[in-house]
Short mmCIF file of C-alpha atoms in Angstrom, two decimals:
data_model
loop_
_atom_site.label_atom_id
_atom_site.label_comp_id
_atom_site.label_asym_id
_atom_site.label_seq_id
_atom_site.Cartn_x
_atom_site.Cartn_y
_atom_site.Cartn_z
CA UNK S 1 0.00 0.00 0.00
CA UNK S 2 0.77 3.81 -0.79
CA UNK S 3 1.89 5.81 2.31
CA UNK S 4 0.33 9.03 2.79
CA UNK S 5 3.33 10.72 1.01
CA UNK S 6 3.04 9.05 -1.95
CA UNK S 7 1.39 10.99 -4.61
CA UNK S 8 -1.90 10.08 -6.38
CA UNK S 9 -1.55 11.63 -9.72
CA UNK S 10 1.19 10.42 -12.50
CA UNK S 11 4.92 11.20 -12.20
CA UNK S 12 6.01 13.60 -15.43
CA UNK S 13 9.76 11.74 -15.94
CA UNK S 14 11.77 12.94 -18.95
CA UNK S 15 13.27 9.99 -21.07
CA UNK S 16 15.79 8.28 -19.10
CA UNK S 17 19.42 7.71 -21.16
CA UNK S 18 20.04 3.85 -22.03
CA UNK S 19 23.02 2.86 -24.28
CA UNK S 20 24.18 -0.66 -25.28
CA UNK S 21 26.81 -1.60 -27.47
CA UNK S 22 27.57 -4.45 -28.70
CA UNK S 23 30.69 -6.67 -29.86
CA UNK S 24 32.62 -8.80 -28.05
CA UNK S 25 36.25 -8.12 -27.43
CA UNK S 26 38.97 -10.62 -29.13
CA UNK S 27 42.29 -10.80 -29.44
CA UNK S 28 44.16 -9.30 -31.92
CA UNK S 29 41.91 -6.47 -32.65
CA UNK S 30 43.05 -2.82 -33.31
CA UNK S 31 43.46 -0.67 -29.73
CA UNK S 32 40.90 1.77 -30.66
CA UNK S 33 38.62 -1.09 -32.42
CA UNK S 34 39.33 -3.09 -29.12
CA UNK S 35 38.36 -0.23 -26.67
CA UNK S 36 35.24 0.05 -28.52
CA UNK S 37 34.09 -4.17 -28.12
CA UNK S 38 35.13 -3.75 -24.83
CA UNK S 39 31.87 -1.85 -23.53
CA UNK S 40 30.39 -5.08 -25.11
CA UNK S 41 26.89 -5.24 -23.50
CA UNK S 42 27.54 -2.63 -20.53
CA UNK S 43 24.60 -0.16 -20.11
CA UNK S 44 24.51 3.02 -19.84
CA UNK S 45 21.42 3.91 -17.41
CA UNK S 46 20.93 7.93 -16.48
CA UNK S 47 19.81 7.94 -12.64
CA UNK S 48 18.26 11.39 -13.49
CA UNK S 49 14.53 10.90 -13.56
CA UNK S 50 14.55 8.33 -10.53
CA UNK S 51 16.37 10.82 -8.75
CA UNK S 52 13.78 13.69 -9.27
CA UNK S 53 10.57 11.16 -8.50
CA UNK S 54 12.51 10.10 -5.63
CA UNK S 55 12.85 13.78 -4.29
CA UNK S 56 9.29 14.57 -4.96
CA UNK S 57 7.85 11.91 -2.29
CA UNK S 58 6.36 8.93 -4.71
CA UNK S 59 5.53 5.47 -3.90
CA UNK S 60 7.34 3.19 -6.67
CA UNK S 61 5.42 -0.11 -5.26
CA UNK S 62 2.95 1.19 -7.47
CA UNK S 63 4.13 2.73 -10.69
CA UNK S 64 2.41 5.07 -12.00
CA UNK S 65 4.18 6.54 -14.90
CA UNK S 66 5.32 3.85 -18.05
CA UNK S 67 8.62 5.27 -18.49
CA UNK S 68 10.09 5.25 -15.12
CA UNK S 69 8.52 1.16 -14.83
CA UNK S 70 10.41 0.46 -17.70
CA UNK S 71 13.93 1.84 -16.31
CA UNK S 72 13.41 0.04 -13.42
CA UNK S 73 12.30 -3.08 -15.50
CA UNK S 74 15.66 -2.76 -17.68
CA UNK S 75 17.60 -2.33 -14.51
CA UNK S 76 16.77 -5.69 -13.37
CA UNK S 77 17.14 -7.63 -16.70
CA UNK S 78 20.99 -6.10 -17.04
CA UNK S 79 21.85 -7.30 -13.35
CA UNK S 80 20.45 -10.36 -13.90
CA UNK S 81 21.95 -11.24 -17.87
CA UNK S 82 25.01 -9.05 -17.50
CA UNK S 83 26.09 -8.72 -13.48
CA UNK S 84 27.22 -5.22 -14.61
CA UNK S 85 25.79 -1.75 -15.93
CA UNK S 86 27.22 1.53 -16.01
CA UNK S 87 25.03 4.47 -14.36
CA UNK S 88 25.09 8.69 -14.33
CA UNK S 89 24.52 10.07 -11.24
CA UNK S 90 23.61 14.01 -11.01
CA UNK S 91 24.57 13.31 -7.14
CA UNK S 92 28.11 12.72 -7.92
CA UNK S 93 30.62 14.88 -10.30
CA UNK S 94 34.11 14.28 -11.33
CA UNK S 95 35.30 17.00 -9.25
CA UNK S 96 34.01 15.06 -6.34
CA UNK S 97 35.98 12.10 -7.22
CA UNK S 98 39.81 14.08 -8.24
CA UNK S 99 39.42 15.61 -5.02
CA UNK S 100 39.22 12.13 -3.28
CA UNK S 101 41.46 10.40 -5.86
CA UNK S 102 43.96 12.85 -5.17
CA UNK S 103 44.29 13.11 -1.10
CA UNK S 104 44.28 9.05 -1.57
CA UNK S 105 47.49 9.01 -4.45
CA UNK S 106 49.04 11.26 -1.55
CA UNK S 107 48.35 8.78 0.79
CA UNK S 108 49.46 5.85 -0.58
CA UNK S 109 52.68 7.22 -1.64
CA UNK S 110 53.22 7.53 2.49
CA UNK S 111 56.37 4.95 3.23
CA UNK S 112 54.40 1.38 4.17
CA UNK S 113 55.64 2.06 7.42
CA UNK S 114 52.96 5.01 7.94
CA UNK S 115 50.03 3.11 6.14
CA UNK S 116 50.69 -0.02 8.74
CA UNK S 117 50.13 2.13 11.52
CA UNK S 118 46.46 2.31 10.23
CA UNK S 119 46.12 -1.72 9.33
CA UNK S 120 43.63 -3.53 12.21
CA UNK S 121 44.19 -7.21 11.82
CA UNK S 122 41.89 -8.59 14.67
CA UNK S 123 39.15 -6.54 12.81
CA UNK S 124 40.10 -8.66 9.68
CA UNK S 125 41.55 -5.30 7.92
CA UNK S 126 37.73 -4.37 7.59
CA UNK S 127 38.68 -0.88 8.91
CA UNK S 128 41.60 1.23 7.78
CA UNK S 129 44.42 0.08 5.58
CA UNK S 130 45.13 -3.52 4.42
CA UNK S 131 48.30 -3.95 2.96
CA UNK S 132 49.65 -5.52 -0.63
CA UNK S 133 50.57 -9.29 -0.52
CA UNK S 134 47.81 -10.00 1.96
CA UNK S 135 44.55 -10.92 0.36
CA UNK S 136 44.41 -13.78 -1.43
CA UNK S 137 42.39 -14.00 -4.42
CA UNK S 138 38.91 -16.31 -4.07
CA UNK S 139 40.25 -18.49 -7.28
CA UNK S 140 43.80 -19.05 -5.71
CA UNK S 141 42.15 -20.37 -2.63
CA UNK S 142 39.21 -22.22 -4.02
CA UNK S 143 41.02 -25.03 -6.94
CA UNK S 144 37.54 -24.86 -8.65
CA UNK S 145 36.92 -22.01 -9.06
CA UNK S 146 40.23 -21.62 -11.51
CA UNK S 147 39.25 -25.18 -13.09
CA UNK S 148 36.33 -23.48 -14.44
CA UNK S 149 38.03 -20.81 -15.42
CA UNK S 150 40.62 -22.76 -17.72
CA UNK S 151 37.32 -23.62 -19.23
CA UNK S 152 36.79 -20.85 -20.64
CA UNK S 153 37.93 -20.36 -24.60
CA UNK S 154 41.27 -18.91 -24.37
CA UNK S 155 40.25 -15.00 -24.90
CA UNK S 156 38.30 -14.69 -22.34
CA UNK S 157 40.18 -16.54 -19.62
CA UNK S 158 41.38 -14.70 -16.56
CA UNK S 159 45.52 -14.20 -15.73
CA UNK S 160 45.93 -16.47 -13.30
CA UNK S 161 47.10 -15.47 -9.90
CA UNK S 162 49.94 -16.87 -8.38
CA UNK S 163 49.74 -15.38 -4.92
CA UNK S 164 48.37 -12.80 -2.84
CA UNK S 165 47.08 -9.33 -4.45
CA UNK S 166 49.60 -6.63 -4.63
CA UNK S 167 47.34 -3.81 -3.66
CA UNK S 168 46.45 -1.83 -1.08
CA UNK S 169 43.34 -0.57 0.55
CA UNK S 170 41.91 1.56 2.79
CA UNK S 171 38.74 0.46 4.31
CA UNK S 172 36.13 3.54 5.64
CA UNK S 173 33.04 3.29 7.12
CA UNK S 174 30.05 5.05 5.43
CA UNK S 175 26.76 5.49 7.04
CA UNK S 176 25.34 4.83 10.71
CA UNK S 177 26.35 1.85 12.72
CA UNK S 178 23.60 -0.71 14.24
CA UNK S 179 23.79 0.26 18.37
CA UNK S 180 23.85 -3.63 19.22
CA UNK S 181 25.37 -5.66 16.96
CA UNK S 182 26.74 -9.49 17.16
CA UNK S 183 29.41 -8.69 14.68
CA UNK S 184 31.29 -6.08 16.42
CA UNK S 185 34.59 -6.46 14.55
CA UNK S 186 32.50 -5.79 11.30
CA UNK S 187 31.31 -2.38 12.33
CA UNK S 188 34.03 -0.71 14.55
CA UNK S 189 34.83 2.93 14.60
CA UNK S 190 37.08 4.61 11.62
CA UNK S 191 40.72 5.42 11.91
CA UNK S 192 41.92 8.73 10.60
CA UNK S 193 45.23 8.81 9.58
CA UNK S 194 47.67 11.78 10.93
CA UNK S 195 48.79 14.61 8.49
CA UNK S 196 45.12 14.56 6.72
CA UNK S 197 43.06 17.52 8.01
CA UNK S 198 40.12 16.95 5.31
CA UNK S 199 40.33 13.18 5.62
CA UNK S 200 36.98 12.77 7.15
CA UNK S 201 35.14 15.19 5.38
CA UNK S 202 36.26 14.03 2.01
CA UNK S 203 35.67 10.42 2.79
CA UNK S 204 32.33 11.07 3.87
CA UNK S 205 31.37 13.55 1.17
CA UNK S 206 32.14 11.19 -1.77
CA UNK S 207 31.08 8.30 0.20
CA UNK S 208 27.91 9.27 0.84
CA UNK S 209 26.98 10.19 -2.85
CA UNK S 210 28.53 6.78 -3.94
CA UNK S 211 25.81 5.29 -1.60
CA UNK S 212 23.10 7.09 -2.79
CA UNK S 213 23.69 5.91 -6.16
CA UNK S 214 23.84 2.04 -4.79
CA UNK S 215 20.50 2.86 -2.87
CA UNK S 216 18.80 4.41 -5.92
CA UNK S 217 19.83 0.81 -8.36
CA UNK S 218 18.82 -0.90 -5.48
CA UNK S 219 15.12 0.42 -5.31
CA UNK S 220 15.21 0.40 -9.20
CA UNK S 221 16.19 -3.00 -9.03
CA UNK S 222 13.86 -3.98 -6.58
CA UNK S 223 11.00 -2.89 -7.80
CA UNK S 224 12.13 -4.31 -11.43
CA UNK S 225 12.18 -7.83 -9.90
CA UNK S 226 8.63 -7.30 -8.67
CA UNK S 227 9.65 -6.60 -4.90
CA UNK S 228 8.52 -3.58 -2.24
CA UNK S 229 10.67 -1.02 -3.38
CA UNK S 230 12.41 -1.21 -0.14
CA UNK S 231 12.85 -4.89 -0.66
CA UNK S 232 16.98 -4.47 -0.66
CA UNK S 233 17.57 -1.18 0.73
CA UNK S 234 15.67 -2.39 3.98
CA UNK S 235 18.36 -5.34 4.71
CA UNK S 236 20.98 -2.56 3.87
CA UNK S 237 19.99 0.02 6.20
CA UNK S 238 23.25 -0.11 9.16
CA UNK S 239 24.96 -2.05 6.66
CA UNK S 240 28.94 -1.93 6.85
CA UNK S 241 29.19 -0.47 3.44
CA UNK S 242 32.93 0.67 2.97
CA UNK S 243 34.38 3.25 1.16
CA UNK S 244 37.57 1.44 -0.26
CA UNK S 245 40.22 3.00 -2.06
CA UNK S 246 42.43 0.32 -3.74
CA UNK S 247 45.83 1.26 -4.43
CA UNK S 248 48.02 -0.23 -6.91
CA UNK S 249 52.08 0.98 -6.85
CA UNK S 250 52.47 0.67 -11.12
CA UNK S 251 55.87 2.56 -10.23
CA UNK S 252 57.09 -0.65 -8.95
CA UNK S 253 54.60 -2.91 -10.44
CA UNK S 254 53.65 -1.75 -13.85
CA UNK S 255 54.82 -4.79 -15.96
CA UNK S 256 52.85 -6.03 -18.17
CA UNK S 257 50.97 -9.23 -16.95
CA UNK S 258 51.01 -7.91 -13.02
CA UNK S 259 48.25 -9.01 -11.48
CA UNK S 260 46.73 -5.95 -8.97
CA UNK S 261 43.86 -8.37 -8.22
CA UNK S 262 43.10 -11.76 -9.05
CA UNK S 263 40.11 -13.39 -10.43
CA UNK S 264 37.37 -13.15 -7.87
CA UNK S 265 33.40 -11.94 -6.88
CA UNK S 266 33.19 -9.37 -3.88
CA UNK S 267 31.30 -10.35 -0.86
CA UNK S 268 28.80 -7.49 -0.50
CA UNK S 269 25.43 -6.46 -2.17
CA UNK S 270 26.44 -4.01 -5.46
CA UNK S 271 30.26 -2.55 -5.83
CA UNK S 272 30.57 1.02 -7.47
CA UNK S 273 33.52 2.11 -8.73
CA UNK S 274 34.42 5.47 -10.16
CA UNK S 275 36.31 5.64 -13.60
CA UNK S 276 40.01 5.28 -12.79
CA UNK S 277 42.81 7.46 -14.18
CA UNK S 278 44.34 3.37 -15.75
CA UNK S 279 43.18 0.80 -17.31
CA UNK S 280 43.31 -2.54 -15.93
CA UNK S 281 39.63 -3.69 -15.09
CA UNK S 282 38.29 -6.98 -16.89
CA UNK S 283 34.83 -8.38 -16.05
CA UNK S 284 33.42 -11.70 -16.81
CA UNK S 285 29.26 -11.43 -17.90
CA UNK S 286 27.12 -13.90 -17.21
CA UNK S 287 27.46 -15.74 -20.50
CA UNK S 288 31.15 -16.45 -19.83
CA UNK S 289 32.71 -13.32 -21.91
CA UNK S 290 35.55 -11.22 -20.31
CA UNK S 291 34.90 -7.77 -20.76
CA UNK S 292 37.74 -4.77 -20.67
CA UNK S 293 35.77 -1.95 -18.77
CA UNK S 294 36.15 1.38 -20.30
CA UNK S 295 34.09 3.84 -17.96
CA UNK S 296 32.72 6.93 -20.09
CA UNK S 297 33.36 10.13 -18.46
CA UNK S 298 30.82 11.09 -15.49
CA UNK S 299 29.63 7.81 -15.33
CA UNK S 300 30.05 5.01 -12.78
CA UNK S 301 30.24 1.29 -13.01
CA UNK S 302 28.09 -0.74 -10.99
CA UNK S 303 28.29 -4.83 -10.48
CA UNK S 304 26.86 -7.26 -8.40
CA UNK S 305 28.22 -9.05 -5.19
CA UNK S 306 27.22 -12.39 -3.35
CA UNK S 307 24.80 -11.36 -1.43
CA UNK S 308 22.44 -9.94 -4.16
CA UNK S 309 23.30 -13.44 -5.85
CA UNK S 310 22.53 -14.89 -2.00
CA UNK S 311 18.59 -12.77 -1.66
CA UNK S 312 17.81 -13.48 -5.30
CA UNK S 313 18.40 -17.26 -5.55
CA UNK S 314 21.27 -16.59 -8.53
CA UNK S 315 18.95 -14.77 -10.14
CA UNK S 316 22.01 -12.13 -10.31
CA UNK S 317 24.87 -13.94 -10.15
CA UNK S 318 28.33 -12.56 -8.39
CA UNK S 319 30.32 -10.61 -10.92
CA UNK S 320 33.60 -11.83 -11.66
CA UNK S 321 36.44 -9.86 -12.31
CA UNK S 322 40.37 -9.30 -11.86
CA UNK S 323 43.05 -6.03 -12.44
CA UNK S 324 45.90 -6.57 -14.23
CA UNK S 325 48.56 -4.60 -16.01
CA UNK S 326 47.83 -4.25 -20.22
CA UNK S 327 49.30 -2.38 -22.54
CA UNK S 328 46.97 0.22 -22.37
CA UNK S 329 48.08 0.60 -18.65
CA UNK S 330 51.51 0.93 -19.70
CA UNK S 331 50.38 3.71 -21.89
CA UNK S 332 48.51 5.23 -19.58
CA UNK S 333 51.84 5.10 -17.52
CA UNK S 334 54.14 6.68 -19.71
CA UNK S 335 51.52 9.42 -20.14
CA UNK S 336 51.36 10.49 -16.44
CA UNK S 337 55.18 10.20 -16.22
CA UNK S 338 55.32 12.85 -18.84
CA UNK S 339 53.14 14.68 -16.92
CA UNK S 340 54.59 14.05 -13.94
CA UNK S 341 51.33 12.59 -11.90
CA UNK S 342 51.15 10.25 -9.53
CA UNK S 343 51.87 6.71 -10.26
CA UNK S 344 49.26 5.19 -8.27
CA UNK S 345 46.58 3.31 -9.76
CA UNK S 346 43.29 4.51 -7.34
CA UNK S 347 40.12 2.77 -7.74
CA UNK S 348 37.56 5.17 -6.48
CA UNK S 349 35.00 2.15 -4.94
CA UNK S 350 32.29 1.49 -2.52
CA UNK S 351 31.15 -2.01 -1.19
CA UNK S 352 27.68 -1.77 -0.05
CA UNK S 353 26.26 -4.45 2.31
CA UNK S 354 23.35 -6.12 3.99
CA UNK S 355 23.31 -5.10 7.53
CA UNK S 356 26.05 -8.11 9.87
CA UNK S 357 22.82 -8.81 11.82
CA UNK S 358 20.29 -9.07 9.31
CA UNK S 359 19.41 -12.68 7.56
CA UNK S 360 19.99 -13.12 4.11
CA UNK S 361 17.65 -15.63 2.37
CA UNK S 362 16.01 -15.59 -1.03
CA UNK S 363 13.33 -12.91 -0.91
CA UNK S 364 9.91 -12.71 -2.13
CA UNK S 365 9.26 -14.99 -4.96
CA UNK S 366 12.79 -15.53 -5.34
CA UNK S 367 11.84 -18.14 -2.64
CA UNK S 368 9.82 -20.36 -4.93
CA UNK S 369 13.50 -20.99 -7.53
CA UNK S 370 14.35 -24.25 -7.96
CA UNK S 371 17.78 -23.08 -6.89
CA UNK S 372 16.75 -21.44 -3.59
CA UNK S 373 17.98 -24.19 -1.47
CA UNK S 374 21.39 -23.32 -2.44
CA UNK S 375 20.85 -20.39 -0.77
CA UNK S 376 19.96 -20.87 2.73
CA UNK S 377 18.73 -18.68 5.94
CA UNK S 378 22.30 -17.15 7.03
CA UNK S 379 23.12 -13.73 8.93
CA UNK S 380 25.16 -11.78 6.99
CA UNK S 381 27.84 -11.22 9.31
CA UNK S 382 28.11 -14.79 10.01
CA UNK S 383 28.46 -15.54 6.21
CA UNK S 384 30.95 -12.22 5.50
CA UNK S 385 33.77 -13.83 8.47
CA UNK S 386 33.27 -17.42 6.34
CA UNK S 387 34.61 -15.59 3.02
CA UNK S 388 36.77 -13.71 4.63
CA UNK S 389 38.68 -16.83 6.51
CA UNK S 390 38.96 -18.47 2.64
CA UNK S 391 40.26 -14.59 1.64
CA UNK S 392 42.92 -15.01 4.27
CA UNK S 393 42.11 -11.34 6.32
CA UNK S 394 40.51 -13.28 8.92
CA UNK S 395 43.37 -13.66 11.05
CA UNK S 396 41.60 -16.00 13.98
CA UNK S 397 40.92 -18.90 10.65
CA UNK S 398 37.03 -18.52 11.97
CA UNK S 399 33.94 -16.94 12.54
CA UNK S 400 33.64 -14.81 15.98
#
């Protein structure tokens, strides 16, 4: 039912923006022909008009206008054939991300020395920094998951990882904690490093509009799959969604080949990431293709994490992807070198999460899938500390 703020008469939305290109990426096609395939099935989906209904106090469990239905309807359908989609915000400019991008390059070019004093093991580096050579990536440390992966025709497979990632991050908290909590180590207070008067303000600033863009999809998404608009954004509400800066060093590591971050799905609900300043990000669609991401300019690149897999019965499946030094990275390289800029790779990302305490379980009629027993009743801390042992940052080997 309609709350009393939802409006009775028809939304006016202006035409919402929705690009799809088409041809796969192989190998041995010309760089700009190649940059081109590479957007291969990744949409382009203007938040504009959702964001303008939203402000204007409607009730999207019952739509009333045909246009902003079918955004929402194509919303779904990409998540669930692609894992990916790219989005424009009006929330969030690229002056809000150089700013960030740029106090984080002059963080991460602090000696490793500085950056440890800011790493929290017994919190499973879930808060502040977590250095290179720690994480290991999910195919390393699950054999199958590579085995599959060597399935793949040869274009399309992944480089495979041969240890732990080389880059850093920096983990920060966005968004109110819950005030009792089982998971305590999942949802403990931020660390600020020293010499970084603006740090909080500019975490929060950009973090906060990076949410807001997760939270939108999510209600889009939502009501796409024929669930309460508030179907997801309810189990995210005190969520531990992180702001997470992930550095690479292509200084010292800018090889062709070098793998940043191995083959892997993240944990959490929906991932947004920024468009960084290098190339490097591959991800795998649904159908088994591997996909160089090419971001366009003031847009942002959205892809789904386990636990959206976990509440829609692999309806959306866990995106799969990996960063790795190309050629175009190396170019990329040589180019800020000229222009003497910071070295640093920066991924300008946000993991947003269900809530530790709330249970994740296939929802509505995402209950009635043949596959929903795959998926069964777990908090989502209590599943988060499981991936996280197999991950190697859970330093205790188990679950608190």
């Amino acid at each position: 039912m309609c709350g009393q703020n939802c409006k009775e008469s028809p939304i006016i939305i202006p035409k919402y923006l929705y690009i799809l290109v088409s041809t796969p990426l192989y190998i041995g096609c010309s760089l700009h022909s190649a940059i081109d395939q590479a957007m291969d099935h990744i949409p382009v989906i203007d938040l504009t008009p959702y964001v303008e209904a939203a402000s204007g106090e409607f009730c999207l469990d019952r739509v009333q206008n045909p246009e902003l239905e079918k955004v929402c309807l194509e919303v779904s359908r990409i998540l669930a054939e692609t894992g990916a989609l790219l989005v424009k915000d009006p929330r969030c400019s690229a002056e809000d991300d150089d700013r960030f991008i740029s106090m984080m390059e002059k963080y991460f070019e602090m000696p490793d020395e500085f950056k440890l004093l800011q790493a929290r093991p017994h919190q499973h580096y879930q808060n502040g920094a977590t250095p290179g050579g720690l994480e290991v990536p999910r195919s390393l440390a699950v054999p199958d998951m590579l085995e599959k992966a060597r399935e793949l025709p040869k274009e399309h497979q992944p480089l495979i990882p041969t240890g732990a990632d080389l880059k850093w991050r920096y983990m920060w908290r966005i968004g109110p904690r819950p005030s009792v909590t089982r998971f305590q180590d999942l949802n403990s207070d931020h660390i600020v490093p020293e010499g970084f008067p603006d740090w909080e303000e500019t975490m929060n600033s950009w973090g906060y509009k990076l949410l807001s863009a997760v939270e939108a999809v999510a209600e889009m998404a939502a009501v796409g799959f024929g669930l309460p608009k508030d179907a997801f954004t309810n189990l995210m509400k005190n969520g531990p969604h992180l702001l997470s800066p992930t550095g690479g060093d292509l200084g010292s590591h800018g090889k062709e080949g070098t793998v940043f971050a191995g083959y892997h799905y993240d944990l959490n609900f929906l991932t947004i990431h920024y468009r960084s300043k290098f190339p490097g990000l591959y991800i795998w669609l649904r159908n088994g293709e591997k996909v160089e991401v090419k971001v366009p300019e003031g847009c942002l690149l959205i892809q789904t994490g386990k636990q959206l897999e976990w509440v829609t019965a692999g309806e959306c499946m866990a995106g799969l992807h990996e960063v790795v030094v190309t050629k175009r990275t190396i170019e990329a390289i040589k180019e800020a070198e000229k222009a003497n800029r910071s070295l640093w790779r920066i991924s300008s990302t946000l993991f947003s999460s269900v809530a530790s305490d709330a249970v994740m379980k296939p929802l509505g009629h995402f209950a009635k899938s043949p596959h929903a027993h795959e998926y069964p009743p777990v908090h989502a801390g209590e599943y988060y500390q499981k991936e996280l042992v197999v991950i190697k940052l859970n330093e205790n080997g188990k679950e608190h």
